[in-house]
PDB file of C-alpha atoms and ligand atoms in Angstrom:
ATOM      1  CA  MET A   1      60.467   7.678  64.441  1.00 96.00           C
ATOM      2  CA  LYS A   2      61.895   5.434  61.735  1.00 97.00           C
ATOM      3  CA  VAL A   3      59.408   2.771  60.634  1.00 98.00           C
ATOM      4  CA  LEU A   4      60.870  -0.285  58.892  1.00 98.00           C
ATOM      5  CA  ILE A   5      58.285  -2.714  57.529  1.00 98.00           C
ATOM      6  CA  HIS A   6      59.668  -6.126  56.596  1.00 98.00           C
ATOM      7  CA  ASN A   7      58.014  -8.756  54.447  1.00 97.00           C
ATOM      8  CA  THR A   8      58.343 -11.492  57.072  1.00 98.00           C
ATOM      9  CA  PRO A   9      58.799 -11.782  60.839  1.00 98.00           C
ATOM     10  CA  ASP A  10      62.149 -13.507  60.190  1.00 98.00           C
ATOM     11  CA  SER A  11      63.443 -10.575  58.209  1.00 98.00           C
ATOM     12  CA  ALA A  12      62.261  -8.168  60.955  1.00 98.00           C
ATOM     13  CA  VAL A  13      64.103 -10.249  63.566  1.00 98.00           C
ATOM     14  CA  ASP A  14      67.267 -10.289  61.420  1.00 98.00           C
ATOM     15  CA  CYS A  15      67.076  -6.519  61.152  1.00 98.00           C
ATOM     16  CA  VAL A  16      66.818  -6.011  64.929  1.00 98.00           C
ATOM     17  CA  ALA A  17      69.576  -8.521  65.713  1.00 98.00           C
ATOM     18  CA  GLY A  18      71.720  -6.723  63.123  1.00 98.00           C
ATOM     19  CA  LEU A  19      71.126  -3.349  64.782  1.00 98.00           C
ATOM     20  CA  ILE A  20      72.237  -4.721  68.164  1.00 98.00           C
ATOM     21  CA  ALA A  21      75.238  -6.553  66.699  1.00 98.00           C
ATOM     22  CA  GLY A  22      76.224  -3.411  64.807  1.00 98.00           C
ATOM     23  CA  ARG A  23      76.125  -1.371  68.012  1.00 98.00           C
ATOM     24  CA  LEU A  24      78.323  -3.913  69.827  1.00 98.00           C
ATOM     25  CA  GLN A  25      80.816  -3.918  66.947  1.00 98.00           C
ATOM     26  CA  ARG A  26      81.055  -0.134  66.925  1.00 98.00           C
ATOM     27  CA  GLN A  27      80.907   0.231  70.694  1.00 98.00           C
ATOM     28  CA  PRO A  28      81.966  -2.958  72.536  1.00 98.00           C
ATOM     29  CA  ASP A  29      81.293  -1.380  75.957  1.00 98.00           C
ATOM     30  CA  ALA A  30      77.713  -0.395  75.083  1.00 98.00           C
ATOM     31  CA  VAL A  31      75.082  -0.272  77.815  1.00 98.00           C
ATOM     32  CA  LEU A  32      72.189  -2.318  76.465  1.00 98.00           C
ATOM     33  CA  GLY A  33      68.599  -2.250  77.668  1.00 98.00           C
ATOM     34  CA  LEU A  34      67.104  -5.710  77.165  1.00 98.00           C
ATOM     35  CA  ALA A  35      63.573  -7.093  76.949  1.00 98.00           C
ATOM     36  CA  THR A  36      62.019 -10.511  77.482  1.00 98.00           C
ATOM     37  CA  GLY A  37      58.879 -12.072  75.974  1.00 96.00           C
ATOM     38  CA  GLY A  38      58.205 -14.348  73.030  1.00 96.00           C
ATOM     39  CA  THR A  39      59.245 -11.815  70.380  1.00 98.00           C
ATOM     40  CA  MET A  40      62.794 -11.517  71.725  1.00 98.00           C
ATOM     41  CA  GLU A  41      63.623 -15.224  71.752  1.00 98.00           C
ATOM     42  CA  ALA A  42      64.496 -15.233  68.035  1.00 98.00           C
ATOM     43  CA  VAL A  43      66.525 -12.019  68.399  1.00 98.00           C
ATOM     44  CA  TYR A  44      68.662 -13.584  71.136  1.00 98.00           C
ATOM     45  CA  ALA A  45      69.059 -16.774  69.083  1.00 98.00           C
ATOM     46  CA  ARG A  46      70.464 -14.638  66.226  1.00 98.00           C
ATOM     47  CA  LEU A  47      72.851 -12.858  68.618  1.00 98.00           C
ATOM     48  CA  ILE A  48      74.085 -16.171  70.042  1.00 98.00           C
ATOM     49  CA  ALA A  49      74.727 -17.390  66.488  1.00 98.00           C
ATOM     50  CA  ALA A  50      76.609 -14.166  65.685  1.00 98.00           C
ATOM     51  CA  TYR A  51      78.678 -14.610  68.868  1.00 98.00           C
ATOM     52  CA  ARG A  52      79.517 -18.212  67.899  1.00 98.00           C
ATOM     53  CA  ARG A  53      80.651 -17.020  64.468  1.00 98.00           C
ATOM     54  CA  GLY A  54      82.960 -14.546  66.220  1.00 98.00           C
ATOM     55  CA  GLU A  55      81.078 -11.508  64.906  1.00 98.00           C
ATOM     56  CA  VAL A  56      80.087 -10.020  68.252  1.00 98.00           C
ATOM     57  CA  SER A  57      81.300 -10.084  71.818  1.00 98.00           C
ATOM     58  CA  PHE A  58      79.508  -9.076  74.988  1.00 98.00           C
ATOM     59  CA  ALA A  59      82.726  -9.156  77.047  1.00 98.00           C
ATOM     60  CA  GLN A  60      82.792  -5.403  77.627  1.00 98.00           C
ATOM     61  CA  ALA A  61      79.058  -4.742  77.440  1.00 98.00           C
ATOM     62  CA  ARG A  62      76.666  -4.117  80.318  1.00 98.00           C
ATOM     63  CA  SER A  63      72.924  -4.623  80.315  1.00 98.00           C
ATOM     64  CA  PHE A  64      69.823  -3.676  82.243  1.00 98.00           C
ATOM     65  CA  ASN A  65      66.597  -5.566  81.657  1.00 98.00           C
ATOM     66  CA  LEU A  66      63.324  -3.727  81.550  1.00 98.00           C
ATOM     67  CA  ASP A  67      61.391  -5.577  84.199  1.00 98.00           C
ATOM     68  CA  GLU A  68      60.842  -8.441  86.632  1.00 98.00           C
ATOM     69  CA  TYR A  69      57.859  -9.887  88.465  1.00 98.00           C
ATOM     70  CA  VAL A  70      57.516  -8.929  92.125  1.00 98.00           C
ATOM     71  CA  GLY A  71      57.829 -11.912  94.467  1.00 96.00           C
ATOM     72  CA  VAL A  72      59.529 -14.133  91.888  1.00 96.00           C
ATOM     73  CA  PRO A  73      63.127 -15.089  92.820  1.00 96.00           C
ATOM     74  CA  PRO A  74      65.857 -15.230  90.136  1.00 96.00           C
ATOM     75  CA  ASP A  75      65.956 -19.055  90.108  1.00 94.00           C
ATOM     76  CA  HIS A  76      62.185 -19.396  89.493  1.00 94.00           C
ATOM     77  CA  PRO A  77      61.617 -20.855  86.001  1.00 94.00           C
ATOM     78  CA  ALA A  78      59.172 -18.060  85.099  1.00 94.00           C
ATOM     79  CA  SER A  79      61.471 -15.260  86.331  1.00 97.00           C
ATOM     80  CA  TYR A  80      62.968 -12.925  83.778  1.00 97.00           C
ATOM     81  CA  TRP A  81      66.380 -13.685  85.258  1.00 97.00           C
ATOM     82  CA  HIS A  82      65.801 -17.317  84.312  1.00 97.00           C
ATOM     83  CA  TYR A  83      64.574 -16.328  80.845  1.00 97.00           C
ATOM     84  CA  MET A  84      67.628 -14.168  80.179  1.00 98.00           C
ATOM     85  CA  ARG A  85      70.077 -16.852  81.293  1.00 98.00           C
ATOM     86  CA  ALA A  86      68.360 -19.457  79.136  1.00 98.00           C
ATOM     87  CA  GLN A  87      67.860 -17.230  76.080  1.00 98.00           C
ATOM     88  CA  LEU A  88      71.146 -15.268  76.086  1.00 98.00           C
ATOM     89  CA  PHE A  89      73.462 -14.905  79.061  1.00 98.00           C
ATOM     90  CA  ASP A  90      74.442 -18.586  79.431  1.00 98.00           C
ATOM     91  CA  HIS A  91      75.484 -18.713  75.767  1.00 98.00           C
ATOM     92  CA  VAL A  92      77.611 -15.590  75.317  1.00 98.00           C
ATOM     93  CA  ASP A  93      80.679 -14.043  76.970  1.00 98.00           C
ATOM     94  CA  MET A  94      78.879 -11.451  79.116  1.00 96.00           C
ATOM     95  CA  PRO A  95      80.764 -11.329  82.448  1.00 96.00           C
ATOM     96  CA  ALA A  96      78.806 -12.203  85.604  1.00 90.00           C
ATOM     97  CA  GLY A  97      77.679  -9.003  87.254  1.00 94.00           C
ATOM     98  CA  ALA A  98      77.547  -7.022  84.009  1.00 98.00           C
ATOM     99  CA  ALA A  99      73.948  -8.021  83.322  1.00 98.00           C
ATOM    100  CA  LEU A 100      71.363  -6.663  85.729  1.00 98.00           C
ATOM    101  CA  LEU A 101      67.660  -7.188  86.290  1.00 98.00           C
ATOM    102  CA  PRO A 102      65.599  -5.960  89.205  1.00 98.00           C
ATOM    103  CA  ARG A 103      65.389  -8.504  92.051  1.00 97.00           C
ATOM    104  CA  GLY A 104      61.776  -9.647  92.152  1.00 97.00           C
ATOM    105  CA  ASP A 105      62.265 -11.115  95.620  1.00 97.00           C
ATOM    106  CA  ALA A 106      63.798  -7.977  97.167  1.00 98.00           C
ATOM    107  CA  PRO A 107      62.380  -7.326 100.677  1.00 98.00           C
ATOM    108  CA  SER A 108      61.209  -3.874  99.564  1.00 98.00           C
ATOM    109  CA  PRO A 109      60.245  -3.825  95.868  1.00 98.00           C
ATOM    110  CA  GLU A 110      59.925  -0.022  96.034  1.00 98.00           C
ATOM    111  CA  ALA A 111      63.491   0.345  97.369  1.00 98.00           C
ATOM    112  CA  GLU A 112      64.709  -2.141  94.744  1.00 98.00           C
ATOM    113  CA  ALA A 113      63.038  -0.100  91.996  1.00 98.00           C
ATOM    114  CA  ALA A 114      64.645   3.133  93.236  1.00 98.00           C
ATOM    115  CA  ALA A 115      68.085   1.460  93.479  1.00 98.00           C
ATOM    116  CA  TYR A 116      67.668   0.052  89.946  1.00 98.00           C
ATOM    117  CA  GLU A 117      66.799   3.475  88.560  1.00 98.00           C
ATOM    118  CA  LYS A 118      69.909   4.897  90.254  1.00 98.00           C
ATOM    119  CA  ALA A 119      72.092   2.097  88.861  1.00 98.00           C
ATOM    120  CA  ILE A 120      70.868   2.937  85.344  1.00 98.00           C
ATOM    121  CA  SER A 121      71.583   6.619  85.705  1.00 98.00           C
ATOM    122  CA  ASP A 122      74.965   5.891  87.381  1.00 98.00           C
ATOM    123  CA  ALA A 123      75.836   3.809  84.292  1.00 98.00           C
ATOM    124  CA  GLY A 124      75.225   6.909  82.158  1.00 98.00           C
ATOM    125  CA  ASP A 125      71.769   5.652  81.073  1.00 98.00           C
ATOM    126  CA  ILE A 126      70.998   3.050  78.443  1.00 98.00           C
ATOM    127  CA  GLY A 127      72.851   3.380  75.116  1.00 98.00           C
ATOM    128  CA  LEU A 128      70.578   1.129  73.059  1.00 98.00           C
ATOM    129  CA  GLN A 129      67.209   0.032  74.421  1.00 98.00           C
ATOM    130  CA  LEU A 130      65.498  -3.014  72.895  1.00 98.00           C
ATOM    131  CA  LEU A 131      61.712  -3.095  73.291  1.00 98.00           C
ATOM    132  CA  GLY A 132      58.808  -5.375  72.502  1.00 98.00           C
ATOM    133  CA  LEU A 133      55.250  -4.084  72.314  1.00 98.00           C
ATOM    134  CA  GLY A 134      52.289  -5.229  74.375  1.00 97.00           C
ATOM    135  CA  ALA A 135      49.018  -5.792  72.514  1.00 97.00           C
ATOM    136  CA  ASN A 136      47.668  -3.065  74.833  1.00 97.00           C
ATOM    137  CA  GLY A 137      50.465  -0.654  73.868  1.00 98.00           C
ATOM    138  CA  HIS A 138      52.676  -1.254  76.894  1.00 98.00           C
ATOM    139  CA  ILE A 139      56.468  -0.977  76.778  1.00 98.00           C
ATOM    140  CA  GLY A 140      58.284  -2.705  79.606  1.00 98.00           C
ATOM    141  CA  PHE A 141      55.444  -3.190  82.051  1.00 98.00           C
ATOM    142  CA  ASN A 142      54.250   0.391  81.708  1.00 98.00           C
ATOM    143  CA  GLU A 143      50.591  -0.370  81.328  1.00 98.00           C
ATOM    144  CA  PRO A 144      48.068   2.086  79.808  1.00 98.00           C
ATOM    145  CA  THR A 145      47.709   5.261  81.926  1.00 98.00           C
ATOM    146  CA  SER A 146      51.331   5.023  83.126  1.00 98.00           C
ATOM    147  CA  SER A 147      52.845   8.461  83.515  1.00 98.00           C
ATOM    148  CA  LEU A 148      54.852   9.345  80.431  1.00 98.00           C
ATOM    149  CA  ALA A 149      57.503  10.749  82.820  1.00 98.00           C
ATOM    150  CA  SER A 150      57.581   7.655  85.082  1.00 98.00           C
ATOM    151  CA  LEU A 151      60.795   6.182  86.477  1.00 98.00           C
ATOM    152  CA  THR A 152      61.509   2.607  87.595  1.00 98.00           C
ATOM    153  CA  ARG A 153      58.791   1.585  90.007  1.00 98.00           C
ATOM    154  CA  VAL A 154      56.281  -1.090  90.991  1.00 98.00           C
ATOM    155  CA  LYS A 155      53.336  -1.370  88.570  1.00 98.00           C
ATOM    156  CA  THR A 156      50.150  -3.411  88.773  1.00 98.00           C
ATOM    157  CA  LEU A 157      49.779  -5.601  85.688  1.00 97.00           C
ATOM    158  CA  THR A 158      46.551  -5.512  83.701  1.00 96.00           C
ATOM    159  CA  ARG A 159      44.442  -8.657  83.394  1.00 95.00           C
ATOM    160  CA  SER A 160      45.262  -8.804  79.673  1.00 94.00           C
ATOM    161  CA  THR A 161      49.028  -8.743  80.350  1.00 95.00           C
ATOM    162  CA  ARG A 162      48.688 -11.445  83.007  1.00 96.00           C
ATOM    163  CA  ALA A 163      46.679 -13.559  80.588  1.00 95.00           C
ATOM    164  CA  ALA A 164      49.225 -13.020  77.777  1.00 92.00           C
ATOM    165  CA  ASN A 165      52.073 -14.132  80.071  1.00 92.00           C
ATOM    166  CA  ALA A 166      50.233 -17.045  81.722  1.00 93.00           C
ATOM    167  CA  ARG A 167      51.938 -19.415  79.259  1.00 91.00           C
ATOM    168  CA  PHE A 168      55.233 -18.980  81.120  1.00 89.00           C
ATOM    169  CA  PHE A 169      53.733 -20.251  84.406  1.00 91.00           C
ATOM    170  CA  ASP A 170      52.541 -23.777  85.334  1.00 91.00           C
ATOM    171  CA  ASP A 171      49.290 -22.332  86.637  1.00 91.00           C
ATOM    172  CA  PRO A 172      47.772 -19.046  85.320  1.00 89.00           C
ATOM    173  CA  ALA A 173      46.793 -18.175  88.898  1.00 91.00           C
ATOM    174  CA  GLN A 174      50.532 -17.936  89.700  1.00 91.00           C
ATOM    175  CA  VAL A 175      51.125 -14.945  87.397  1.00 95.00           C
ATOM    176  CA  PRO A 176      52.094 -12.118  89.765  1.00 97.00           C
ATOM    177  CA  ARG A 177      49.919  -9.035  89.963  1.00 97.00           C
ATOM    178  CA  LEU A 178      52.886  -6.686  90.369  1.00 98.00           C
ATOM    179  CA  ALA A 179      56.131  -6.079  88.513  1.00 98.00           C
ATOM    180  CA  ILE A 180      59.124  -3.765  88.835  1.00 98.00           C
ATOM    181  CA  THR A 181      59.561  -1.946  85.530  1.00 98.00           C
ATOM    182  CA  MET A 182      61.771   0.758  84.117  1.00 98.00           C
ATOM    183  CA  GLY A 183      59.585   3.820  83.646  1.00 98.00           C
ATOM    184  CA  ILE A 184      58.706   5.539  80.417  1.00 98.00           C
ATOM    185  CA  GLY A 185      60.926   8.444  81.459  1.00 98.00           C
ATOM    186  CA  THR A 186      63.780   5.982  82.049  1.00 98.00           C
ATOM    187  CA  ILE A 187      63.301   4.496  78.568  1.00 98.00           C
ATOM    188  CA  LEU A 188      63.107   7.939  76.944  1.00 98.00           C
ATOM    189  CA  ARG A 189      66.587   8.776  78.344  1.00 98.00           C
ATOM    190  CA  ALA A 190      68.108   5.942  76.261  1.00 98.00           C
ATOM    191  CA  GLY A 191      70.357   7.168  73.439  1.00 98.00           C
ATOM    192  CA  GLU A 192      68.647   4.901  70.913  1.00 98.00           C
ATOM    193  CA  VAL A 193      65.519   2.749  70.998  1.00 98.00           C
ATOM    194  CA  VAL A 194      64.790  -0.266  68.785  1.00 98.00           C
ATOM    195  CA  LEU A 195      61.283  -1.734  69.059  1.00 98.00           C
ATOM    196  CA  LEU A 196      60.293  -5.015  67.411  1.00 98.00           C
ATOM    197  CA  ALA A 197      56.707  -6.203  66.934  1.00 98.00           C
ATOM    198  CA  HIS A 198      55.275  -8.785  64.582  1.00 98.00           C
ATOM    199  CA  GLY A 199      51.952 -10.466  64.047  1.00 98.00           C
ATOM    200  CA  GLU A 200      48.399  -9.263  63.633  1.00 98.00           C
ATOM    201  CA  GLY A 201      47.888  -9.130  67.402  1.00 98.00           C
ATOM    202  CA  LYS A 202      50.208  -6.099  67.561  1.00 98.00           C
ATOM    203  CA  ALA A 203      48.641  -4.161  64.657  1.00 98.00           C
ATOM    204  CA  ASP A 204      46.309  -1.946  66.737  1.00 98.00           C
ATOM    205  CA  ALA A 205      49.050  -1.120  69.235  1.00 98.00           C
ATOM    206  CA  ALA A 206      51.534  -0.393  66.429  1.00 98.00           C
ATOM    207  CA  ARG A 207      49.119   2.051  64.839  1.00 98.00           C
ATOM    208  CA  ALA A 208      48.416   3.804  68.160  1.00 98.00           C
ATOM    209  CA  MET A 209      52.152   3.975  68.899  1.00 98.00           C
ATOM    210  CA  ILE A 210      53.208   5.410  65.534  1.00 98.00           C
ATOM    211  CA  GLU A 211      50.224   7.403  64.330  1.00 98.00           C
ATOM    212  CA  GLY A 212      47.938   7.802  67.310  1.00 96.00           C
ATOM    213  CA  PRO A 213      47.910  10.801  69.606  1.00 98.00           C
ATOM    214  CA  LEU A 214      50.646  11.019  72.209  1.00 98.00           C
ATOM    215  CA  SER A 215      48.734   9.559  75.129  1.00 98.00           C
ATOM    216  CA  ALA A 216      49.194   7.566  78.314  1.00 98.00           C
ATOM    217  CA  ALA A 217      46.398   5.378  76.914  1.00 98.00           C
ATOM    218  CA  CYS A 218      49.108   3.937  74.629  1.00 98.00           C
ATOM    219  CA  PRO A 219      52.383   4.091  76.600  1.00 98.00           C
ATOM    220  CA  ALA A 220      54.424   3.232  73.482  1.00 98.00           C
ATOM    221  CA  SER A 221      53.206   6.475  71.864  1.00 98.00           C
ATOM    222  CA  ALA A 222      55.696   8.219  74.199  1.00 98.00           C
ATOM    223  CA  LEU A 223      58.366   7.062  71.732  1.00 98.00           C
ATOM    224  CA  GLN A 224      57.091   9.811  69.411  1.00 98.00           C
ATOM    225  CA  LEU A 225      59.049  12.120  71.739  1.00 98.00           C
ATOM    226  CA  HIS A 226      62.295  10.162  71.377  1.00 98.00           C
ATOM    227  CA  ARG A 227      64.944  11.443  68.979  1.00 97.00           C
ATOM    228  CA  LYS A 228      66.270   8.108  67.731  1.00 98.00           C
ATOM    229  CA  THR A 229      63.675   5.352  67.697  1.00 98.00           C
ATOM    230  CA  THR A 230      63.517   2.619  65.060  1.00 98.00           C
ATOM    231  CA  VAL A 231      60.303   0.577  64.935  1.00 98.00           C
ATOM    232  CA  VAL A 232      60.697  -2.739  63.105  1.00 98.00           C
ATOM    233  CA  LEU A 233      57.484  -4.483  62.030  1.00 98.00           C
ATOM    234  CA  ASP A 234      56.364  -7.292  59.769  1.00 98.00           C
ATOM    235  CA  GLN A 235      53.510  -6.873  57.290  1.00 98.00           C
ATOM    236  CA  ALA A 236      50.876  -8.119  59.745  1.00 98.00           C
ATOM    237  CA  ALA A 237      51.866  -5.735  62.552  1.00 98.00           C
ATOM    238  CA  ALA A 238      51.972  -2.890  60.009  1.00 98.00           C
ATOM    239  CA  SER A 239      48.610  -3.771  58.461  1.00 98.00           C
ATOM    240  CA  LYS A 240      46.624  -1.001  60.201  1.00 98.00           C
ATOM    241  CA  LEU A 241      49.019   1.881  59.541  1.00 98.00           C
ATOM    242  CA  ALA A 242      47.360   4.730  57.635  1.00 98.00           C
ATOM    243  CA  LEU A 243      50.650   6.064  56.228  1.00 98.00           C
ATOM    244  CA  ARG A 244      51.883   2.658  55.144  1.00 97.00           C
ATOM    245  CA  ASP A 245      52.703   3.822  51.586  1.00 96.00           C
ATOM    246  CA  TYR A 246      54.937   6.540  52.947  1.00 97.00           C
ATOM    247  CA  TYR A 247      56.952   4.176  55.159  1.00 97.00           C
ATOM    248  CA  ASP A 248      57.334   1.745  52.249  1.00 96.00           C
ATOM    249  CA  GLU A 249      58.509   4.527  49.975  1.00 96.00           C
ATOM    250  CA  VAL A 250      61.129   5.788  52.404  1.00 95.00           C
ATOM    251  CA  HIS A 251      62.339   2.320  53.447  1.00 96.00           C
ATOM    252  CA  PRO A 252      61.368  -0.225  50.775  1.00 94.00           C
ATOM    253  CA  ALA A 253      60.987  -3.717  52.302  1.00 94.00           C
ATOM    254  CA  GLY A 254      62.268  -2.254  55.569  1.00 95.00           C
ATOM    255  CA  ARG A 255      65.657  -1.305  54.155  1.00 93.00           C
ATOM    256  CA  ASP A 256      67.306   1.342  56.273  1.00 86.00           C
ATOM    257  CA  ALA A 257      68.972   3.259  53.449  1.00 67.00           C
ATOM    258  CA  PRO A 258      68.084   6.409  51.539  1.00 49.00           C
ATOM    259  CA  ILE A 259      66.386   5.821  48.174  1.00 42.00           C
TER     260      ILE A 259
HETATM  261  C1  F6R B 301      59.283  -7.787  78.365  1.00 73.81           C
HETATM  262  C2  F6R B 301      58.433  -6.621  78.334  1.00 73.81           C
HETATM  263  C3  F6R B 301      57.146  -6.556  77.560  1.00 73.81           C
HETATM  264  C4  F6R B 301      57.130  -7.363  76.264  1.00 73.81           C
HETATM  265  C5  F6R B 301      55.772  -7.261  75.592  1.00 73.81           C
HETATM  266  C6  F6R B 301      55.669  -8.129  74.349  1.00 73.81           C
HETATM  267  O1  F6R B 301      60.442  -7.559  79.132  1.00 73.81           O
HETATM  268  O2  F6R B 301      58.785  -5.699  78.952  1.00 73.81           O
HETATM  269  O3  F6R B 301      56.855  -5.211  77.286  1.00 73.81           O
HETATM  270  O4  F6R B 301      58.127  -6.902  75.404  1.00 73.81           O
HETATM  271  O5  F6R B 301      54.761  -7.650  76.489  1.00 73.81           O
HETATM  272  O6  F6R B 301      55.752  -9.464  74.716  1.00 73.81           O
HETATM  273  P1  F6R B 301      55.742 -10.631  73.630  1.00 73.81           P
HETATM  274  O7  F6R B 301      56.993 -10.516  72.873  1.00 73.81           O
HETATM  275  O8  F6R B 301      55.702 -11.912  74.453  1.00 73.81           O
HETATM  276  O9  F6R B 301      54.525 -10.431  72.800  1.00 73.81           O
END
């Protein structure tokens, strides 16, 4: 696991946007795994700016998002489909049909989850997976105690996740209890993983993910098993890391180059 600690959240966001842009430049037909949430908004804004400057194109890319709320149709303002259109898809040249999310309003969420898992493996699995980090250590909506070998399926959200996401709904009581999420096993098949977390609220989860025991109690700790994961943090999210000096020595100010 490569740990890049940046001085500011802005610099961490620049780093992650740069990693995605770099992948698209090297491999225009990359299969991207995308995330939603507050942390990713700035990343997508950077990618839109890079697209407008002519530095990246999504014309040949495909994408699979991590998750979607069960029972929420794509045109609902709190759906992840809606989020992705507003934050990225409506502003870049990604062809319609190349960007997929699970259908939250599918008649059988279980069948939808199985079909989504198959679509990912039929695409040759994710090339570069972008992840945020839940304050409880979740990745996607794989809540604590999720099987580390899990595939795309329906998960019950924890109260803390529903509370954290209540801001996207008019009424907190509307936050769904269930979501379809890629599994941890699905994520671990990705060729490369880039996880971004900033702010003090992520410091405990970041420590458990990077330095804690491999445990379903912190689903993100499963990334310790992945061959090519880059974790990008700001100072606040890195503030509880025991081996902080080591990460700073290897990658001063989060620079991804040998010293
Ligand atoms: C989003 C997702 C979640 C978020 C995580 C962090 O698709 O799967 O795992 O990445 O909850 O969310 P924010 O960025 O809002 O703190």
